[in-house]
Tab-separated table of C-alpha atoms and ligand atoms in Angstrom:
chain	number	residue	atom	x	y	z
S	1	MET	CA	-12.402	-2.689	-13.656
S	2	SER	CA	-10.435	-0.799	-10.709
S	3	ILE	CA	-9.862	-1.282	-6.899
S	4	HIS	CA	-9.432	1.598	-4.565
S	5	VAL	CA	-6.714	1.355	-1.864
S	6	SER	CA	-7.846	3.545	0.930
S	7	LEU	CA	-4.821	5.303	2.705
S	8	GLY	CA	-6.131	8.791	3.291
S	9	ASP	CA	-3.982	11.339	1.256
S	10	ARG	CA	-1.948	8.302	-0.033
S	11	SER	CA	-4.972	6.533	-1.616
S	12	TYR	CA	-4.597	5.068	-5.174
S	13	PRO	CA	-6.440	3.047	-7.706
S	14	VAL	CA	-5.473	-0.475	-9.034
S	15	HIS	CA	-6.560	-0.602	-12.608
S	16	PHE	CA	-6.950	-3.854	-14.476
S	17	GLN	CA	-6.521	-2.474	-17.921
S	18	SER	CA	-4.457	-2.512	-21.088
S	19	LEU	CA	-1.122	-0.812	-20.690
S	20	ARG	CA	-1.955	1.275	-23.756
S	21	THR	CA	-4.239	3.285	-21.465
S	22	LEU	CA	-1.550	4.124	-18.984
S	23	PRO	CA	-0.997	7.741	-19.921
S	24	GLU	CA	-4.676	8.484	-19.319
S	25	ARG	CA	-4.566	6.729	-16.060
S	26	MET	CA	-1.510	8.755	-15.027
S	27	ALA	CA	-3.119	12.020	-16.187
S	28	GLU	CA	-6.232	11.241	-13.864
S	29	ARG	CA	-3.672	11.064	-10.971
S	30	GLY	CA	-2.139	14.433	-12.068
S	31	LEU	CA	0.844	12.989	-13.736
S	32	ARG	CA	0.843	14.943	-17.063
S	33	PRO	CA	3.675	15.755	-19.385
S	34	ASN	CA	3.293	19.489	-18.734
S	35	ASP	CA	4.770	19.423	-15.233
S	36	SER	CA	7.936	17.432	-16.355
S	37	SER	CA	8.245	15.832	-19.707
S	38	ARG	CA	10.616	13.287	-18.515
S	39	CYS	CA	9.499	9.708	-17.432
S	40	LEU	CA	11.843	7.045	-16.111
S	41	LEU	CA	10.850	3.453	-17.191
S	42	VAL	CA	12.492	0.698	-15.251
S	43	SER	CA	12.074	-2.953	-16.497
S	44	ASP	CA	13.930	-6.118	-16.788
S	45	GLU	CA	15.304	-7.693	-19.992
S	46	ASN	CA	12.512	-10.405	-20.220
S	47	VAL	CA	9.598	-8.023	-19.584
S	48	ALA	CA	11.229	-5.196	-21.834
S	49	ALA	CA	11.481	-7.609	-24.909
S	50	HIS	CA	7.688	-7.770	-24.645
S	51	TYR	CA	6.441	-4.478	-23.408
S	52	ARG	CA	9.000	-1.831	-23.448
S	53	SER	CA	8.117	-0.675	-27.026
S	54	PRO	CA	4.268	-0.499	-26.602
S	55	VAL	CA	4.539	1.205	-23.213
S	56	THR	CA	7.162	3.634	-24.578
S	57	THR	CA	5.071	4.524	-27.668
S	58	ALA	CA	1.837	5.257	-25.472
S	59	LEU	CA	3.663	7.393	-23.273
S	60	GLU	CA	5.581	9.200	-25.977
S	61	ASN	CA	2.437	9.635	-28.026
S	62	ALA	CA	0.907	11.324	-24.921
S	63	GLY	CA	3.977	13.859	-24.779
S	64	TRP	CA	6.440	12.180	-22.406
S	65	THR	CA	10.024	11.996	-23.114
S	66	VAL	CA	10.754	8.369	-21.935
S	67	ARG	CA	14.255	7.039	-20.727
S	68	PRO	CA	14.250	3.321	-20.386
S	69	HIS	CA	16.509	1.706	-17.797
S	70	ILE	CA	16.631	-2.010	-18.248
S	71	VAL	CA	18.026	-4.522	-15.594
S	72	ALA	CA	18.946	-8.028	-15.637
S	73	PRO	CA	16.040	-10.366	-14.720
S	74	GLY	CA	16.056	-12.043	-11.328
S	75	GLU	CA	16.497	-11.466	-7.623
S	76	ALA	CA	20.102	-10.223	-7.941
S	77	SER	CA	18.941	-7.071	-9.545
S	78	LYS	CA	17.306	-6.148	-6.142
S	79	SER	CA	20.729	-5.056	-4.721
S	80	TYR	CA	22.800	-1.910	-4.166
S	81	GLU	CA	24.873	-1.689	-7.680
S	82	PRO	CA	21.579	-1.909	-9.883
S	83	LEU	CA	20.050	0.698	-7.535
S	84	ARG	CA	22.957	2.922	-7.826
S	85	ALA	CA	22.837	2.685	-11.603
S	86	ILE	CA	19.312	3.840	-11.538
S	87	TYR	CA	20.295	6.956	-9.300
S	88	ASP	CA	23.336	7.574	-11.832
S	89	GLU	CA	21.250	7.448	-14.826
S	90	ALA	CA	18.258	9.451	-13.349
S	91	LEU	CA	20.434	12.218	-11.881
S	92	ARG	CA	22.623	12.597	-14.856
S	93	TRP	CA	19.741	12.762	-17.097
S	94	GLY	CA	18.180	15.606	-15.093
S	95	ILE	CA	15.127	14.447	-13.448
S	96	ASP	CA	13.086	16.817	-11.209
S	97	ARG	CA	10.545	16.032	-8.381
S	98	GLY	CA	7.702	15.733	-10.916
S	99	THR	CA	9.527	12.843	-12.930
S	100	PRO	CA	7.471	9.837	-12.670
S	101	VAL	CA	9.184	6.406	-12.195
S	102	VAL	CA	7.093	3.693	-14.170
S	103	ALA	CA	7.976	0.102	-12.759
S	104	LEU	CA	7.271	-2.277	-15.441
S	105	GLY	CA	7.852	-5.881	-14.534
S	106	GLY	CA	7.619	-8.392	-11.741
S	107	GLY	CA	8.002	-8.021	-7.879
S	108	VAL	CA	11.922	-7.400	-8.417
S	109	VAL	CA	11.532	-4.623	-10.673
S	110	GLY	CA	8.582	-3.159	-8.518
S	111	ASP	CA	10.707	-3.279	-5.340
S	112	LEU	CA	13.835	-1.976	-6.886
S	113	ALA	CA	12.250	0.905	-8.965
S	114	GLY	CA	9.956	1.486	-6.012
S	115	PHE	CA	12.797	2.067	-3.650
S	116	ALA	CA	14.691	4.169	-6.212
S	117	ALA	CA	11.537	6.321	-6.575
S	118	ALA	CA	11.033	6.688	-2.684
S	119	THR	CA	14.653	7.914	-2.343
S	120	LEU	CA	15.447	10.031	-5.418
S	121	LEU	CA	15.005	13.663	-4.665
S	122	ARG	CA	13.143	12.599	-1.499
S	123	GLY	CA	10.418	10.886	-3.570
S	124	LEU	CA	9.213	10.738	-7.180
S	125	PRO	CA	5.819	9.820	-8.200
S	126	LEU	CA	5.778	6.023	-8.695
S	127	VAL	CA	3.607	4.072	-11.101
S	128	GLN	CA	3.410	0.248	-10.712
S	129	CYS	CA	2.910	-1.869	-13.783
S	130	PRO	CA	3.120	-5.313	-12.539
S	131	THR	CA	3.524	-7.994	-15.201
S	132	SER	CA	4.057	-11.209	-13.113
S	133	LEU	CA	1.016	-12.753	-11.360
S	134	LEU	CA	2.872	-12.406	-7.950
S	135	ALA	CA	3.257	-8.644	-8.520
S	136	GLN	CA	-0.285	-8.127	-9.675
S	137	VAL	CA	-1.964	-10.129	-6.627
S	138	ASP	CA	0.698	-9.053	-4.070
S	139	ALA	CA	3.868	-6.983	-4.558
S	140	SER	CA	2.571	-3.900	-6.454
S	141	VAL	CA	0.000	-3.183	-3.875
S	142	GLY	CA	0.694	-1.872	-0.362
S	143	GLY	CA	3.791	0.344	-0.765
S	144	LYS	CA	6.524	-2.087	0.434
S	145	THR	CA	9.743	-1.339	-1.555
S	146	ALA	CA	13.308	-2.684	-1.050
S	147	VAL	CA	16.664	-3.825	-2.162
S	148	ASN	CA	18.391	-6.930	-0.518
S	149	HIS	CA	21.656	-6.721	1.671
S	150	PRO	CA	24.219	-9.565	1.916
S	151	THR	CA	22.762	-10.312	5.398
S	152	GLY	CA	19.279	-10.767	4.330
S	153	LYS	CA	16.290	-10.006	1.959
S	154	ASN	CA	14.528	-6.639	1.799
S	155	LEU	CA	16.714	-5.074	4.588
S	156	ILE	CA	16.977	-1.726	2.844
S	157	GLY	CA	13.707	-0.329	1.974
S	158	ALA	CA	10.757	2.061	2.523
S	159	PHE	CA	7.099	2.127	2.696
S	160	TYR	CA	6.244	4.222	-0.161
S	161	GLN	CA	2.788	4.035	-1.816
S	162	PRO	CA	2.579	4.405	-5.716
S	163	HIS	CA	0.340	7.201	-7.435
S	164	LEU	CA	-1.370	4.280	-9.200
S	165	VAL	CA	-1.047	0.684	-10.193
S	166	CYS	CA	-1.861	-0.470	-13.835
S	167	ALA	CA	-2.103	-4.276	-14.037
S	168	ASP	CA	-2.691	-5.382	-17.623
S	169	PRO	CA	-3.914	-9.058	-17.529
S	170	ASP	CA	-3.003	-9.716	-21.174
S	171	THR	CA	0.777	-9.376	-19.982
S	172	LEU	CA	0.397	-12.553	-18.035
S	173	ASP	CA	0.158	-14.441	-21.252
S	174	THR	CA	3.855	-14.447	-21.654
S	175	LEU	CA	4.809	-15.275	-18.128
S	176	PRO	CA	6.611	-18.538	-17.756
S	177	MET	CA	4.473	-21.244	-16.245
S	178	ARG	CA	6.522	-21.844	-13.128
S	179	GLU	CA	6.191	-18.001	-12.335
S	180	TRP	CA	2.411	-18.446	-12.834
S	181	THR	CA	2.446	-21.203	-10.122
S	182	SER	CA	4.276	-19.059	-7.751
S	183	GLY	CA	1.621	-16.139	-8.030
S	184	SER	CA	-1.077	-18.807	-7.714
S	185	ALA	CA	0.243	-19.748	-4.282
S	186	GLU	CA	-0.130	-16.091	-3.162
S	187	MET	CA	-3.537	-15.791	-4.566
S	188	VAL	CA	-4.664	-19.017	-2.791
S	189	LYS	CA	-2.992	-17.453	0.457
S	190	HIS	CA	-5.217	-14.307	0.140
S	191	ALA	CA	-8.266	-16.586	-0.131
S	192	LEU	CA	-7.373	-18.712	3.087
S	193	ILE	CA	-6.630	-15.629	5.176
S	194	GLY	CA	-9.383	-13.349	3.889
S	195	SER	CA	-12.165	-14.741	1.930
S	196	PRO	CA	-14.262	-17.944	1.959
S	197	GLU	CA	-15.907	-16.677	-1.196
S	198	LEU	CA	-12.685	-16.455	-3.096
S	199	LEU	CA	-11.711	-19.995	-1.862
S	200	SER	CA	-14.999	-21.389	-3.001
S	201	PHE	CA	-14.319	-19.635	-6.339
S	202	LEU	CA	-11.111	-21.068	-6.626
S	203	GLU	CA	-12.292	-24.687	-5.858
S	204	ASP	CA	-14.939	-24.416	-8.553
S	205	HIS	CA	-12.265	-23.071	-11.161
S	206	LEU	CA	-9.079	-24.627	-9.808
S	207	VAL	CA	-7.920	-26.542	-12.902
S	208	GLY	CA	-8.574	-23.545	-15.239
S	209	VAL	CA	-6.859	-21.089	-12.991
S	210	LEU	CA	-3.770	-23.071	-12.114
S	211	ALA	CA	-3.390	-24.046	-15.896
S	212	ARG	CA	-3.825	-20.417	-16.889
S	213	LYS	CA	-6.633	-21.699	-19.242
S	214	ASP	CA	-9.711	-20.107	-17.883
S	215	ARG	CA	-9.056	-16.370	-18.644
S	216	GLU	CA	-12.449	-15.180	-17.088
S	217	ALA	CA	-11.970	-17.182	-13.881
S	218	PHE	CA	-8.392	-16.201	-13.416
S	219	THR	CA	-9.001	-12.436	-14.071
S	220	THR	CA	-11.827	-12.649	-11.441
S	221	ALA	CA	-9.722	-14.360	-9.010
S	222	ILE	CA	-6.843	-11.902	-9.307
S	223	GLU	CA	-9.178	-8.901	-8.659
S	224	ARG	CA	-10.611	-10.608	-5.623
S	225	ALA	CA	-7.235	-11.436	-4.279
S	226	VAL	CA	-6.147	-7.799	-4.670
S	227	ARG	CA	-9.332	-6.558	-2.988
S	228	ILE	CA	-8.108	-8.618	0.005
S	229	LYS	CA	-4.689	-7.305	-0.007
S	230	ALA	CA	-5.869	-3.708	-0.255
S	231	GLU	CA	-8.362	-4.156	2.602
S	232	VAL	CA	-5.451	-5.640	4.906
S	233	VAL	CA	-3.134	-2.727	3.885
S	234	ALA	CA	-5.869	-0.215	4.343
S	235	GLU	CA	-6.080	-1.424	7.998
S	236	ASP	CA	-2.450	-1.498	8.731
S	237	GLU	CA	-0.220	0.436	6.217
S	238	ARG	CA	3.089	-0.229	8.132
S	239	GLU	CA	2.720	-3.704	9.403
S	240	SER	CA	2.372	-2.850	13.067
S	241	GLY	CA	-0.343	-5.542	13.517
S	242	ARG	CA	-2.999	-7.121	11.080
S	243	ARG	CA	-0.810	-6.965	7.801
S	244	ALA	CA	1.579	-9.536	9.178
S	245	ILE	CA	-1.266	-12.028	8.344
S	246	LEU	CA	-0.100	-11.781	4.752
S	247	ASN	CA	2.742	-14.068	5.935
S	248	PHE	CA	0.503	-17.127	6.148
S	249	GLY	CA	2.825	-20.030	5.210
S	250	HIS	CA	5.823	-17.763	5.116
S	251	THR	CA	7.567	-18.926	8.320
S	252	PHE	CA	8.139	-22.475	6.946
S	253	ALA	CA	8.633	-20.895	3.346
S	254	HIS	CA	11.441	-18.680	4.239
S	255	ALA	CA	13.261	-21.607	6.017
S	256	ILE	CA	12.705	-23.956	2.974
S	257	GLU	CA	14.010	-21.233	0.543
S	258	LYS	CA	17.120	-20.781	2.838
S	259	VAL	CA	17.791	-24.606	3.563
S	260	ALA	CA	17.133	-25.827	-0.093
S	261	GLY	CA	19.201	-22.856	-1.511
S	262	TYR	CA	17.580	-19.753	-3.002
S	263	GLY	CA	16.034	-20.649	-6.382
S	264	ALA	CA	15.665	-24.515	-5.812
S	265	PHE	CA	12.040	-23.753	-4.944
S	266	THR	CA	10.327	-20.586	-6.234
S	267	HIS	CA	9.085	-18.335	-3.480
S	268	GLY	CA	5.528	-19.440	-4.297
S	269	GLU	CA	6.371	-23.175	-4.310
S	270	ALA	CA	8.001	-22.781	-0.700
S	271	VAL	CA	4.644	-20.869	0.374
S	272	ALA	CA	2.563	-23.638	-0.881
S	273	VAL	CA	4.419	-26.194	1.168
S	274	GLY	CA	4.418	-23.763	4.254
S	275	MET	CA	0.683	-23.196	3.966
S	276	ARG	CA	0.126	-26.955	4.285
S	277	ALA	CA	2.061	-26.982	7.523
S	278	ALA	CA	0.337	-23.963	8.804
S	279	LEU	CA	-3.037	-25.486	7.897
S	280	HIS	CA	-2.056	-28.548	9.954
S	281	LEU	CA	-1.095	-26.224	12.962
S	282	SER	CA	-4.381	-24.454	12.529
S	283	HIS	CA	-6.435	-27.477	12.440
S	284	ARG	CA	-4.672	-28.977	15.487
S	285	ARG	CA	-5.876	-25.902	17.414
S	286	HIS	CA	-9.372	-25.352	15.828
S	287	PRO	CA	-10.355	-28.888	14.759
S	288	GLU	CA	-14.119	-27.975	14.873
S	289	ALA	CA	-13.971	-24.724	12.746
S	290	LEU	CA	-11.569	-25.724	10.086
S	291	ASN	CA	-12.002	-28.543	7.468
S	292	ARG	CA	-8.080	-29.038	6.875
S	293	ASP	CA	-8.481	-31.720	4.051
S	294	ARG	CA	-10.842	-29.508	2.210
S	295	LEU	CA	-8.342	-26.461	2.307
S	296	ASP	CA	-5.316	-28.802	1.912
S	297	ALA	CA	-6.756	-30.094	-1.439
S	298	VAL	CA	-6.558	-26.761	-2.851
S	299	VAL	CA	-3.130	-25.934	-1.840
S	300	GLN	CA	-1.844	-29.325	-2.992
S	301	ALA	CA	-3.140	-28.673	-6.373
S	302	ILE	CA	-0.384	-26.017	-6.772
S	303	PRO	CA	2.386	-27.793	-8.579
S	304	VAL	CA	5.792	-27.865	-6.828
S	305	GLU	CA	8.861	-28.998	-8.482
S	306	GLY	CA	11.336	-30.973	-6.292
S	307	ASP	CA	10.663	-32.736	-3.197
S	308	PRO	CA	10.582	-30.651	0.058
S	309	GLY	CA	10.456	-34.026	2.127
S	310	ALA	CA	14.184	-34.365	1.158
S	311	LEU	CA	15.032	-31.300	3.367
S	312	ASN	CA	16.451	-31.900	6.862
S	313	PRO	CA	13.682	-30.837	9.204
S	314	GLY	CA	16.446	-29.990	11.987
S	315	ALA	CA	17.902	-27.631	9.551
S	316	LEU	CA	14.495	-26.024	8.797
S	317	PHE	CA	13.861	-25.490	12.571
S	318	GLU	CA	17.128	-23.907	12.925
S	319	ALA	CA	16.725	-21.487	10.022
S	320	MET	CA	13.426	-20.409	11.649
S	321	GLN	CA	15.320	-19.710	14.884
S	322	ALA	CA	18.036	-17.814	12.895
S	323	ASP	CA	15.378	-15.612	11.210
S	324	LYS	CA	13.808	-15.011	14.649
S	325	LYS	CA	17.233	-13.671	15.771
S	326	ASN	CA	17.451	-11.408	12.616
S	327	ARG	CA	14.015	-9.723	13.643
S	328	GLY	CA	14.800	-9.587	17.269
S	329	ASP	CA	11.610	-11.276	18.559
S	330	THR	CA	10.027	-14.965	18.661
S	331	VAL	CA	9.288	-17.115	15.806
S	332	ARG	CA	5.840	-16.270	14.619
S	333	PHE	CA	3.235	-18.239	12.805
S	334	VAL	CA	0.154	-17.042	11.092
S	335	LEU	CA	-2.699	-19.642	11.737
S	336	LEU	CA	-6.327	-19.695	10.874
S	337	ARG	CA	-9.089	-19.691	13.463
S	338	SER	CA	-11.418	-20.461	10.773
S	339	LEU	CA	-11.396	-20.101	6.990
S	340	GLY	CA	-10.776	-16.275	6.441
S	341	ASP	CA	-9.913	-15.624	9.988
S	342	ALA	CA	-6.128	-15.399	10.455
S	343	TYR	CA	-4.026	-14.485	13.601
S	344	LEU	CA	-0.470	-14.336	14.794
S	345	THR	CA	1.003	-16.740	17.461
S	346	GLY	CA	4.516	-17.475	18.880
S	347	ASP	CA	3.248	-20.485	20.798
S	348	VAL	CA	4.143	-23.353	18.789
S	349	SER	CA	6.295	-26.346	20.106
S	350	GLU	CA	8.989	-28.190	18.212
S	351	HIS	CA	7.019	-31.452	18.487
S	352	GLU	CA	4.097	-29.416	16.640
S	353	LEU	CA	6.404	-28.193	14.044
S	354	ARG	CA	7.755	-31.728	13.319
S	355	GLU	CA	4.226	-32.970	13.040
S	356	ALA	CA	3.286	-30.195	10.818
S	357	TRP	CA	6.150	-30.575	8.475
S	358	ARG	CA	5.440	-34.342	8.107
S	359	PHE	CA	1.919	-33.324	7.265
S	360	ALA	CA	3.162	-30.862	4.641
S	361	CYS	CA	5.435	-33.393	3.034
S	362	SER	CA	2.987	-36.421	3.378
S	363	GLU	CA	1.699	-36.453	-0.221
S	364	PRO	CA	3.276	-34.763	-3.346
S	365	HIS	CA	1.748	-31.780	-4.752
S	366	ALA	CA	0.152	-31.801	-8.227
S	367	SER	CA	2.414	-32.096	-11.178
S	368	ARG	CA	2.621	-29.233	-13.564
S	369	PRO	CA	-0.356	-29.205	-16.161
Q	401	LIG	P1	10.452	-11.361	-10.722
Q	401	LIG	O1	10.269	-10.121	-10.708
Q	401	LIG	O2	11.804	-11.935	-10.650
Q	401	LIG	O3	9.784	-12.185	-12.031
Q	401	LIG	C1	9.888	-13.465	-12.191
Q	401	LIG	C2	10.404	-13.816	-13.629
Q	401	LIG	O4	9.281	-13.474	-14.648
Q	401	LIG	C3	11.526	-12.895	-14.072
Q	401	LIG	O5	12.521	-13.688	-14.763
Q	401	LIG	C4	10.783	-11.851	-15.038
Q	401	LIG	O6	11.685	-11.355	-15.880
Q	401	LIG	C5	9.789	-12.632	-15.640
Q	401	LIG	N1	8.477	-11.845	-16.182
Q	401	LIG	C6	7.625	-10.963	-15.327
Q	401	LIG	N2	6.666	-10.736	-15.970
Q	401	LIG	C7	6.659	-11.313	-17.063
Q	401	LIG	C8	5.782	-11.400	-18.304
Q	401	LIG	N3	4.803	-10.640	-18.479
Q	401	LIG	N4	6.371	-11.979	-19.341
Q	401	LIG	C9	7.419	-12.690	-19.293
Q	401	LIG	N5	8.343	-12.710	-18.304
Q	401	LIG	C10	7.971	-12.117	-17.182
Q	401	LIG	O7	9.729	-12.246	-9.563
Q	401	LIG	P2	8.188	-12.033	-9.027
Q	401	LIG	O8	7.856	-13.567	-8.489
Q	401	LIG	O9	7.286	-11.389	-9.740
Q	401	LIG	O10	8.455	-11.213	-7.689
Q	401	LIG	C11	9.407	-11.604	-6.638
Q	401	LIG	C12	9.924	-10.344	-5.821
Q	401	LIG	O11	8.874	-9.676	-5.247
Q	401	LIG	C13	10.871	-10.750	-4.777
Q	401	LIG	O12	12.021	-10.044	-4.477
Q	401	LIG	C14	10.033	-10.559	-3.550
Q	401	LIG	O13	10.719	-10.160	-2.395
Q	401	LIG	C15	9.134	-9.514	-3.907
Q	401	LIG	N6	7.814	-9.150	-3.364
Q	401	LIG	C16	7.508	-7.981	-2.861
Q	401	LIG	C17	6.354	-7.849	-2.235
Q	401	LIG	C18	6.029	-6.383	-1.761
Q	401	LIG	O14	5.011	-6.234	-1.027
Q	401	LIG	N7	6.811	-5.391	-2.155
Q	401	LIG	C19	5.299	-8.912	-1.925
Q	401	LIG	C20	5.821	-10.234	-2.331
Q	401	LIG	C21	7.153	-10.303	-3.061
């Protein structure tokens, strides 16, 4: 099963296949060991423990000379020193412009290795092999690469599309359950902003998908979610307009992460709470077109550890304002006109925000299965 991301001469396929087929998929995109036999494999310690060996073996059997570069797991690796370590290793090893960079891991590895690929020798071929649910449904597709700066997340980066994405659903078996939840929130988000059909599908298979028990259902849901992401990116590669709808729930989520302290909630947990607030704001404006409680039931089923209601709403609104200053514009919210029809607005009063926040914290999320 494959999906095509249509971006003119930067188009590429997203394969849902075993990583053992990676060398063939690379060859189909012109990445063969006769151009440059070197291949740089970037991963993190957790992912490498499971998948470094089979991926290296498959590449070596196809004639590649593989240099693994393993970083520490976690967001701290998306920063300058780990990036510089990749530059140092790659340049001392003697890469050339045909040397592919294979990013094997979650969104952290994808963003870090992606930015390294974008900048080394003015651009090396990039192969995304996402192993977390969040990376499979979201981060590996669309070409955003970045590292963080002490003043904020993702401030040093580039739009740089991969040559291909190879997402192996089997790698999700070893993903910690809380990370699974985090990715589920982004999958639900894609359904809300882009596909009433995916939302109905998720409603029908909600328990099996959230508990990672119904393999057929979650594989189908992942593929459909990627299709939505691919469509949005194809319309607006550089986020000059429509692509911003992928931030549904994120205005609140970024503030939640900041006020609670990074790591207290996973990004997906914060997005789940933020989507409830955004649903409330959307319903207030479009009560006829939107069945808030139906949609909220799906979001509320996403387990969230910790109590967002314990956060100070004043601090949250302040954090939203600070974020606005960083970006030099107004605080913007993505709202739904109806299911699958999202738009951007800056026109939300503090009274509405307080009301939406009360709704988001009104009933607890489901607990972990
Ligand atoms: P992550 O990369 O830190 O992975 C989460 C954890 O799961 C890590 O500990 C990792 O080692 C582990 N892991 C990943 N796959 C595993 C597997 N198959 N088996 C066992 N353990 C596994 O985090 P994430 O949630 O994947 O990604 C978050 C990052 O993605 C953030 O930095 C965010 O900014 C970025 N992001 C980027 C985009 C984009 O468009 N580029 C979109 C969304 C998020």
